[in-house]
PDB file of C-alpha atoms and ligand atoms in Angstrom:
ATOM      1  CA  MET V 122     -26.996 -32.633 -11.345  1.00 51.00           C
ATOM      2  CA  ARG V 123     -27.344 -35.562  -8.979  1.00 54.00           C
ATOM      3  CA  LEU V 124     -26.536 -38.785 -10.916  1.00 63.00           C
ATOM      4  CA  ARG V 125     -24.601 -41.771  -9.757  1.00 70.00           C
ATOM      5  CA  LYS V 126     -21.123 -41.812 -11.726  1.00 78.00           C
ATOM      6  CA  ILE V 127     -21.487 -44.540 -14.555  1.00 78.00           C
ATOM      7  CA  LYS V 128     -18.407 -46.931 -14.205  1.00 77.00           C
ATOM      8  CA  ASN V 129     -16.022 -46.577 -17.258  1.00 82.00           C
ATOM      9  CA  ALA V 130     -18.310 -43.602 -18.613  1.00 81.00           C
ATOM     10  CA  LYS V 131     -15.324 -42.430 -20.790  1.00 80.00           C
ATOM     11  CA  GLU V 132     -14.735 -45.740 -22.406  1.00 79.00           C
ATOM     12  CA  LYS V 133     -18.455 -46.208 -22.982  1.00 84.00           C
ATOM     13  CA  LEU V 134     -18.822 -42.774 -24.672  1.00 87.00           C
ATOM     14  CA  GLU V 135     -16.595 -43.903 -27.353  1.00 83.00           C
ATOM     15  CA  GLU V 136     -19.456 -45.899 -28.837  1.00 83.00           C
ATOM     16  CA  TYR V 137     -21.268 -42.632 -29.620  1.00 85.00           C
ATOM     17  CA  ASN V 138     -18.697 -41.094 -31.938  1.00 83.00           C
ATOM     18  CA  ARG V 139     -21.482 -40.133 -34.457  1.00 83.00           C
ATOM     19  CA  ILE V 140     -23.033 -37.756 -32.142  1.00 91.00           C
ATOM     20  CA  ILE V 141     -19.953 -36.725 -29.894  1.00 92.00           C
ATOM     21  CA  LYS V 142     -17.077 -34.876 -31.208  1.00 91.00           C
ATOM     22  CA  PHE V 143     -14.027 -36.325 -29.368  1.00 90.00           C
ATOM     23  CA  GLU V 144     -11.186 -33.996 -30.533  1.00 89.00           C
ATOM     24  CA  PRO V 145     -13.192 -30.579 -30.347  1.00 92.00           C
ATOM     25  CA  LEU V 146      -9.938 -28.701 -30.420  1.00 94.00           C
ATOM     26  CA  GLU V 147      -9.530 -29.544 -34.084  1.00 93.00           C
ATOM     27  CA  MET V 148     -12.794 -28.070 -34.854  1.00 94.00           C
ATOM     28  CA  LYS V 149     -12.097 -24.479 -34.093  1.00 96.00           C
ATOM     29  CA  GLY V 150     -12.788 -22.466 -37.162  1.00 96.00           C
ATOM     30  CA  ASN V 151     -14.103 -25.328 -38.898  1.00 95.00           C
ATOM     31  CA  TRP V 152     -17.506 -25.922 -37.395  1.00 95.00           C
ATOM     32  CA  LYS V 153     -19.588 -24.744 -40.497  1.00 94.00           C
ATOM     33  CA  GLN V 154     -17.489 -27.203 -42.803  1.00 93.00           C
ATOM     34  CA  TYR V 155     -18.255 -30.074 -40.266  1.00 92.00           C
ATOM     35  CA  PHE V 156     -21.923 -29.343 -40.424  1.00 94.00           C
ATOM     36  CA  ASN V 157     -21.544 -28.924 -44.177  1.00 94.00           C
ATOM     37  CA  ASN V 158     -23.790 -25.839 -44.394  1.00 96.00           C
ATOM     38  CA  ASP V 159     -23.794 -22.114 -43.512  1.00 96.00           C
ATOM     39  CA  ASN V 160     -26.546 -22.313 -40.955  1.00 98.00           C
ATOM     40  CA  PRO V 161     -26.104 -20.554 -37.604  1.00 98.00           C
ATOM     41  CA  ILE V 162     -24.750 -22.516 -34.623  1.00 98.00           C
ATOM     42  CA  TYR V 163     -26.297 -22.488 -31.248  1.00 98.00           C
ATOM     43  CA  LEU V 164     -24.506 -23.681 -28.198  1.00 98.00           C
ATOM     44  CA  GLU V 165     -26.096 -24.899 -24.961  1.00 98.00           C
ATOM     45  CA  ILE V 166     -23.567 -24.993 -21.919  1.00 98.00           C
ATOM     46  CA  GLY V 167     -24.263 -27.586 -19.281  1.00 98.00           C
ATOM     47  CA  MET V 168     -26.859 -29.406 -21.341  1.00 98.00           C
ATOM     48  CA  GLY V 169     -27.332 -32.102 -18.742  1.00 97.00           C
ATOM     49  CA  LYS V 170     -29.198 -35.234 -20.208  1.00 96.00           C
ATOM     50  CA  GLY V 171     -29.943 -33.178 -23.487  1.00 96.00           C
ATOM     51  CA  LYS V 172     -33.771 -32.804 -23.740  1.00 97.00           C
ATOM     52  CA  PHE V 173     -33.760 -29.185 -24.546  1.00 98.00           C
ATOM     53  CA  ILE V 174     -31.102 -29.422 -27.226  1.00 97.00           C
ATOM     54  CA  THR V 175     -32.465 -32.525 -28.800  1.00 96.00           C
ATOM     55  CA  ASP V 176     -36.009 -31.026 -29.082  1.00 96.00           C
ATOM     56  CA  ASN V 177     -34.519 -27.744 -30.332  1.00 97.00           C
ATOM     57  CA  ALA V 178     -32.614 -29.666 -32.950  1.00 97.00           C
ATOM     58  CA  LEU V 179     -35.503 -31.503 -34.067  1.00 96.00           C
ATOM     59  CA  LYS V 180     -37.734 -28.391 -34.180  1.00 97.00           C
ATOM     60  CA  ASN V 181     -35.157 -26.286 -36.033  1.00 97.00           C
ATOM     61  CA  PRO V 182     -33.443 -28.253 -38.867  1.00 97.00           C
ATOM     62  CA  SER V 183     -31.949 -25.205 -40.385  1.00 97.00           C
ATOM     63  CA  ILE V 184     -29.899 -24.312 -37.319  1.00 98.00           C
ATOM     64  CA  ASN V 185     -27.041 -26.376 -36.004  1.00 98.00           C
ATOM     65  CA  PHE V 186     -26.657 -27.193 -32.331  1.00 98.00           C
ATOM     66  CA  VAL V 187     -23.779 -28.040 -30.096  1.00 98.00           C
ATOM     67  CA  GLY V 188     -24.164 -29.440 -26.572  1.00 98.00           C
ATOM     68  CA  CYS V 189     -21.503 -29.015 -24.179  1.00 98.00           C
ATOM     69  CA  GLU V 190     -21.406 -31.083 -20.846  1.00 97.00           C
ATOM     70  CA  ILE V 191     -18.489 -31.521 -18.353  1.00 97.00           C
ATOM     71  CA  SER V 192     -19.705 -34.759 -16.816  1.00 95.00           C
ATOM     72  CA  GLU V 193     -18.791 -37.962 -18.679  1.00 94.00           C
ATOM     73  CA  SER V 194     -21.673 -39.871 -16.912  1.00 94.00           C
ATOM     74  CA  ILE V 195     -24.115 -37.260 -17.866  1.00 95.00           C
ATOM     75  CA  MET V 196     -22.876 -37.002 -21.306  1.00 95.00           C
ATOM     76  CA  LEU V 197     -23.347 -40.682 -21.786  1.00 94.00           C
ATOM     77  CA  LYS V 198     -26.977 -40.515 -20.624  1.00 94.00           C
ATOM     78  CA  ALA V 199     -27.562 -37.622 -23.312  1.00 95.00           C
ATOM     79  CA  ALA V 200     -25.776 -39.651 -25.971  1.00 95.00           C
ATOM     80  CA  ARG V 201     -27.955 -42.587 -25.390  1.00 93.00           C
ATOM     81  CA  ASN V 202     -31.009 -40.609 -25.935  1.00 90.00           C
ATOM     82  CA  ILE V 203     -30.156 -39.267 -29.396  1.00 92.00           C
ATOM     83  CA  ASP V 204     -30.363 -41.046 -32.683  1.00 87.00           C
ATOM     84  CA  PRO V 205     -27.796 -39.693 -35.115  1.00 83.00           C
ATOM     85  CA  LEU V 206     -29.624 -40.797 -38.108  1.00 84.00           C
ATOM     86  CA  THR V 207     -32.847 -38.777 -37.243  1.00 87.00           C
ATOM     87  CA  ILE V 208     -30.852 -35.849 -35.837  1.00 93.00           C
ATOM     88  CA  LYS V 209     -28.176 -34.501 -38.157  1.00 92.00           C
ATOM     89  CA  ASN V 210     -27.878 -30.980 -36.998  1.00 96.00           C
ATOM     90  CA  LEU V 211     -26.498 -31.760 -33.387  1.00 96.00           C
ATOM     91  CA  LEU V 212     -23.216 -32.562 -31.941  1.00 96.00           C
ATOM     92  CA  LEU V 213     -22.079 -32.963 -28.438  1.00 96.00           C
ATOM     93  CA  ILE V 214     -18.799 -32.005 -26.794  1.00 97.00           C
ATOM     94  CA  ASN V 215     -17.629 -33.408 -23.366  1.00 95.00           C
ATOM     95  CA  VAL V 216     -15.638 -30.476 -22.202  1.00 97.00           C
ATOM     96  CA  ASN V 217     -15.525 -27.739 -19.516  1.00 98.00           C
ATOM     97  CA  ALA V 218     -17.042 -24.519 -20.629  1.00 98.00           C
ATOM     98  CA  SER V 219     -13.711 -22.767 -19.484  1.00 98.00           C
ATOM     99  CA  SER V 220     -12.085 -24.367 -22.631  1.00 98.00           C
ATOM    100  CA  LEU V 221     -14.567 -22.906 -25.155  1.00 98.00           C
ATOM    101  CA  ASN V 222     -12.064 -20.318 -26.530  1.00 97.00           C
ATOM    102  CA  ASP V 223      -9.844 -23.224 -27.723  1.00 97.00           C
ATOM    103  CA  ILE V 224     -12.804 -24.860 -29.463  1.00 98.00           C
ATOM    104  CA  PHE V 225     -14.696 -22.210 -31.207  1.00 98.00           C
ATOM    105  CA  ASP V 226     -13.161 -19.296 -33.228  1.00 97.00           C
ATOM    106  CA  LYS V 227     -14.366 -15.677 -32.982  1.00 95.00           C
ATOM    107  CA  ASN V 228     -17.868 -15.358 -34.382  1.00 95.00           C
ATOM    108  CA  GLU V 229     -18.471 -19.026 -34.867  1.00 97.00           C
ATOM    109  CA  ILE V 230     -21.551 -19.144 -32.300  1.00 98.00           C
ATOM    110  CA  SER V 231     -24.902 -17.220 -32.839  1.00 98.00           C
ATOM    111  CA  LYS V 232     -26.501 -18.127 -29.601  1.00 98.00           C
ATOM    112  CA  ILE V 233     -25.677 -19.449 -26.252  1.00 98.00           C
ATOM    113  CA  PHE V 234     -28.054 -21.208 -23.783  1.00 98.00           C
ATOM    114  CA  LEU V 235     -27.360 -21.391 -20.086  1.00 98.00           C
ATOM    115  CA  ASN V 236     -30.325 -23.639 -18.795  1.00 98.00           C
ATOM    116  CA  PHE V 237     -30.445 -24.041 -14.843  1.00 98.00           C
ATOM    117  CA  SER V 238     -26.626 -23.646 -14.442  1.00 98.00           C
ATOM    118  CA  ASP V 239     -25.159 -24.675 -11.041  1.00 98.00           C
ATOM    119  CA  PRO V 240     -25.839 -21.486  -8.718  1.00 98.00           C
ATOM    120  CA  TRP V 241     -22.404 -21.940  -6.689  1.00 98.00           C
ATOM    121  CA  PRO V 242     -24.151 -19.925  -3.780  1.00 97.00           C
ATOM    122  CA  LYS V 243     -20.898 -19.333  -1.933  1.00 97.00           C
ATOM    123  CA  ASN V 244     -19.185 -16.058  -2.779  1.00 96.00           C
ATOM    124  CA  LYS V 245     -15.798 -17.846  -2.813  1.00 97.00           C
ATOM    125  CA  HIS V 246     -17.058 -19.986  -5.770  1.00 97.00           C
ATOM    126  CA  ALA V 247     -18.511 -16.989  -7.643  1.00 98.00           C
ATOM    127  CA  LYS V 248     -15.975 -17.428 -10.339  1.00 97.00           C
ATOM    128  CA  ARG V 249     -17.482 -20.947 -11.156  1.00 98.00           C
ATOM    129  CA  ARG V 250     -20.956 -19.463 -12.046  1.00 98.00           C
ATOM    130  CA  LEU V 251     -21.431 -19.583 -15.734  1.00 98.00           C
ATOM    131  CA  THR V 252     -22.348 -15.798 -15.919  1.00 98.00           C
ATOM    132  CA  SER V 253     -19.195 -14.792 -14.037  1.00 98.00           C
ATOM    133  CA  GLU V 254     -16.693 -12.424 -15.818  1.00 98.00           C
ATOM    134  CA  ASP V 255     -14.351 -15.035 -17.052  1.00 98.00           C
ATOM    135  CA  TYR V 256     -17.103 -16.881 -18.791  1.00 98.00           C
ATOM    136  CA  LEU V 257     -18.792 -13.764 -20.211  1.00 98.00           C
ATOM    137  CA  ASN V 258     -15.365 -12.804 -21.796  1.00 98.00           C
ATOM    138  CA  ILE V 259     -15.310 -16.222 -23.358  1.00 98.00           C
ATOM    139  CA  TYR V 260     -18.803 -15.896 -24.732  1.00 98.00           C
ATOM    140  CA  ARG V 261     -18.188 -12.407 -26.072  1.00 98.00           C
ATOM    141  CA  ASN V 262     -15.237 -13.827 -27.998  1.00 97.00           C
ATOM    142  CA  ILE V 263     -16.900 -16.848 -29.642  1.00 98.00           C
ATOM    143  CA  LEU V 264     -20.422 -15.054 -30.344  1.00 98.00           C
ATOM    144  CA  ILE V 265     -21.010 -13.083 -33.526  1.00 98.00           C
ATOM    145  CA  ASP V 266     -21.749  -9.352 -33.323  1.00 97.00           C
ATOM    146  CA  GLN V 267     -25.289  -9.058 -31.750  1.00 97.00           C
ATOM    147  CA  GLY V 268     -24.965 -12.563 -30.656  1.00 98.00           C
ATOM    148  CA  ILE V 269     -27.552 -13.791 -28.113  1.00 98.00           C
ATOM    149  CA  ILE V 270     -27.375 -15.335 -24.567  1.00 98.00           C
ATOM    150  CA  GLU V 271     -30.418 -16.930 -23.019  1.00 98.00           C
ATOM    151  CA  VAL V 272     -30.647 -17.789 -19.301  1.00 98.00           C
ATOM    152  CA  LYS V 273     -33.177 -19.838 -17.410  1.00 98.00           C
ATOM    153  CA  THR V 274     -32.947 -20.463 -13.779  1.00 98.00           C
ATOM    154  CA  ASP V 275     -35.075 -20.999 -10.758  1.00 98.00           C
ATOM    155  CA  ASN V 276     -32.419 -19.641  -8.510  1.00 98.00           C
ATOM    156  CA  ARG V 277     -33.151 -15.983  -7.633  1.00 98.00           C
ATOM    157  CA  ASN V 278     -29.461 -15.208  -6.571  1.00 98.00           C
ATOM    158  CA  LEU V 279     -28.057 -16.572  -9.843  1.00 98.00           C
ATOM    159  CA  PHE V 280     -30.847 -14.627 -11.694  1.00 98.00           C
ATOM    160  CA  GLU V 281     -29.848 -11.298  -9.935  1.00 98.00           C
ATOM    161  CA  TYR V 282     -26.103 -11.977 -10.018  1.00 98.00           C
ATOM    162  CA  SER V 283     -26.450 -12.597 -13.886  1.00 98.00           C
ATOM    163  CA  LEU V 284     -28.340  -9.417 -14.388  1.00 98.00           C
ATOM    164  CA  ILE V 285     -25.609  -7.469 -12.536  1.00 98.00           C
ATOM    165  CA  LYS V 286     -22.943  -9.076 -14.730  1.00 98.00           C
ATOM    166  CA  PHE V 287     -24.588  -8.475 -17.954  1.00 98.00           C
ATOM    167  CA  ASN V 288     -25.088  -4.868 -16.991  1.00 98.00           C
ATOM    168  CA  GLU V 289     -21.439  -4.624 -16.223  1.00 98.00           C
ATOM    169  CA  PHE V 290     -20.613  -5.888 -19.530  1.00 98.00           C
ATOM    170  CA  LYS V 291     -23.310  -3.550 -21.216  1.00 98.00           C
ATOM    171  CA  PHE V 292     -25.107  -6.281 -22.815  1.00 98.00           C
ATOM    172  CA  LYS V 293     -28.482  -5.312 -24.325  1.00 98.00           C
ATOM    173  CA  TYR V 294     -31.562  -6.644 -22.668  1.00 98.00           C
ATOM    174  CA  ILE V 295     -34.082  -8.117 -25.312  1.00 98.00           C
ATOM    175  CA  GLU V 296     -36.398  -9.995 -22.941  1.00 97.00           C
ATOM    176  CA  LEU V 297     -36.755 -10.555 -19.095  1.00 98.00           C
ATOM    177  CA  SER V 298     -39.354 -12.640 -17.321  1.00 97.00           C
ATOM    178  CA  LEU V 299     -39.827 -12.929 -13.665  1.00 98.00           C
ATOM    179  CA  ASN V 300     -42.156 -15.948 -14.102  1.00 97.00           C
ATOM    180  CA  LEU V 301     -41.594 -17.651 -17.495  1.00 97.00           C
ATOM    181  CA  HIS V 302     -44.445 -20.069 -16.921  1.00 96.00           C
ATOM    182  CA  GLN V 303     -46.928 -17.931 -15.598  1.00 94.00           C
ATOM    183  CA  VAL V 304     -49.002 -18.440 -18.778  1.00 91.00           C
ATOM    184  CA  GLU V 305     -48.811 -21.747 -20.345  1.00 88.00           C
ATOM    185  CA  ASN V 306     -46.848 -21.294 -23.628  1.00 92.00           C
ATOM    186  CA  GLU V 307     -46.330 -24.479 -25.818  1.00 91.00           C
ATOM    187  CA  ASP V 308     -43.652 -22.826 -27.809  1.00 94.00           C
ATOM    188  CA  ILE V 309     -41.193 -22.824 -24.843  1.00 97.00           C
ATOM    189  CA  ILE V 310     -38.881 -25.802 -25.125  1.00 98.00           C
ATOM    190  CA  THR V 311     -38.161 -27.006 -21.596  1.00 98.00           C
ATOM    191  CA  THR V 312     -35.143 -28.833 -20.041  1.00 98.00           C
ATOM    192  CA  GLU V 313     -35.263 -31.843 -17.630  1.00 97.00           C
ATOM    193  CA  TYR V 314     -34.649 -29.496 -14.530  1.00 98.00           C
ATOM    194  CA  GLU V 315     -37.346 -27.062 -15.796  1.00 98.00           C
ATOM    195  CA  GLU V 316     -39.940 -29.719 -16.063  1.00 97.00           C
ATOM    196  CA  LYS V 317     -38.956 -30.857 -12.498  1.00 97.00           C
ATOM    197  CA  PHE V 318     -39.130 -27.351 -11.077  1.00 97.00           C
ATOM    198  CA  LYS V 319     -42.551 -26.509 -12.902  1.00 95.00           C
ATOM    199  CA  ARG V 320     -43.877 -29.574 -11.182  1.00 95.00           C
ATOM    200  CA  LEU V 321     -42.748 -28.281  -7.822  1.00 97.00           C
ATOM    201  CA  GLY V 322     -44.252 -24.914  -8.463  1.00 95.00           C
ATOM    202  CA  ASN V 323     -40.943 -23.164  -8.475  1.00 97.00           C
ATOM    203  CA  ILE V 324     -40.730 -19.698 -10.351  1.00 97.00           C
ATOM    204  CA  ILE V 325     -38.604 -19.739 -13.434  1.00 98.00           C
ATOM    205  CA  TYR V 326     -36.689 -16.502 -14.280  1.00 98.00           C
ATOM    206  CA  TYR V 327     -35.548 -15.866 -17.874  1.00 98.00           C
ATOM    207  CA  ILE V 328     -33.084 -13.281 -19.404  1.00 98.00           C
ATOM    208  CA  LYS V 329     -32.395 -12.931 -23.153  1.00 98.00           C
ATOM    209  CA  VAL V 330     -29.527 -10.329 -23.913  1.00 98.00           C
ATOM    210  CA  GLU V 331     -27.600  -9.271 -27.104  1.00 98.00           C
ATOM    211  CA  ILE V 332     -23.940  -8.729 -26.674  1.00 97.00           C
TER     212      ILE V 332
HETATM  213  C1  SAM B 565     -28.129 -28.288 -12.882  1.00 57.91           C
HETATM  214  S1  SAM B 565     -27.667 -29.104 -14.294  1.00 57.91           S
HETATM  215  C2  SAM B 565     -28.908 -28.419 -15.451  1.00 57.91           C
HETATM  216  C3  SAM B 565     -28.860 -29.453 -16.644  1.00 57.91           C
HETATM  217  C4  SAM B 565     -29.716 -29.040 -17.852  1.00 57.91           C
HETATM  218  N1  SAM B 565     -29.420 -27.733 -18.375  1.00 57.91           N
HETATM  219  C5  SAM B 565     -31.316 -28.843 -17.395  1.00 57.91           C
HETATM  220  O1  SAM B 565     -31.667 -27.704 -17.339  1.00 57.91           O
HETATM  221  O2  SAM B 565     -32.003 -29.914 -17.331  1.00 57.91           O
HETATM  222  C6  SAM B 565     -26.212 -28.169 -14.648  1.00 57.91           C
HETATM  223  C7  SAM B 565     -25.305 -29.089 -15.718  1.00 57.91           C
HETATM  224  O3  SAM B 565     -24.230 -28.376 -16.003  1.00 57.91           O
HETATM  225  C8  SAM B 565     -23.033 -29.008 -16.140  1.00 57.91           C
HETATM  226  N2  SAM B 565     -21.840 -28.166 -16.054  1.00 57.91           N
HETATM  227  C9  SAM B 565     -21.622 -27.516 -14.771  1.00 57.91           C
HETATM  228  N3  SAM B 565     -20.530 -26.746 -14.977  1.00 57.91           N
HETATM  229  C10 SAM B 565     -20.072 -26.921 -16.149  1.00 57.91           C
HETATM  230  C11 SAM B 565     -18.970 -26.359 -16.930  1.00 57.91           C
HETATM  231  N4  SAM B 565     -18.012 -25.602 -16.563  1.00 57.91           N
HETATM  232  N5  SAM B 565     -18.951 -26.868 -18.304  1.00 57.91           N
HETATM  233  C12 SAM B 565     -19.860 -27.675 -18.790  1.00 57.91           C
HETATM  234  N6  SAM B 565     -20.866 -28.241 -18.201  1.00 57.91           N
HETATM  235  C13 SAM B 565     -21.047 -27.799 -16.909  1.00 57.91           C
HETATM  236  C14 SAM B 565     -23.274 -30.142 -15.055  1.00 57.91           C
HETATM  237  O4  SAM B 565     -22.491 -31.285 -15.123  1.00 57.91           O
HETATM  238  C15 SAM B 565     -24.770 -30.351 -15.163  1.00 57.91           C
HETATM  239  O5  SAM B 565     -25.046 -31.376 -16.116  1.00 57.91           O
END
């Protein structure tokens, strides 16, 4: 995501302690207690400025949402857009997805969203793709049995790569689209990137698998 770095973003984030969980390692195994209910937890990885996860949380009050974002500056943008008094079923964590095994216990997450993840086109960077083996092993660990992963991307290579990896992991295909927005569907909650790509006329690919 192209965004100018915000000066002192880390310090500025501290103001948003009602929406950002600053010591997420302490939460491992305790997320349901934190939300104070038994509702399922959905996790978005690389949430960007947070439109998708905020809209989702507002639309689905009986699901808890956690938004993960590696960049402090982008996290700050997201936090500024969320009113913790109106949205009580959403928390943000400013971490690299590679550390999710230390933050969530086995079976704590019911669904993972990967929306317009960075494609890392060079083969030498394939391990950084959020659907590479190391990440899928993490997801399999934190997801419940029959947990779900949903992917949206406009990048054909990342789409094909993800299909290959999901096949290797023997995940079960639930839904697949080669043109998600071919037919207008108001039920689809979009992300910032998705809105931009739709305007540009890019095709959006979609995958939904069960582990
Ligand atoms: C291309 S943007 C897409 C943002 C948003 N999902 C959307 O669709 O509008 C990818 C986002 O993923 C974040 N990201 C990349 N690698 C990450 C990682 N390993 N862990 C957490 N976030 C990551 C980036 O900082 C960026 O905000």
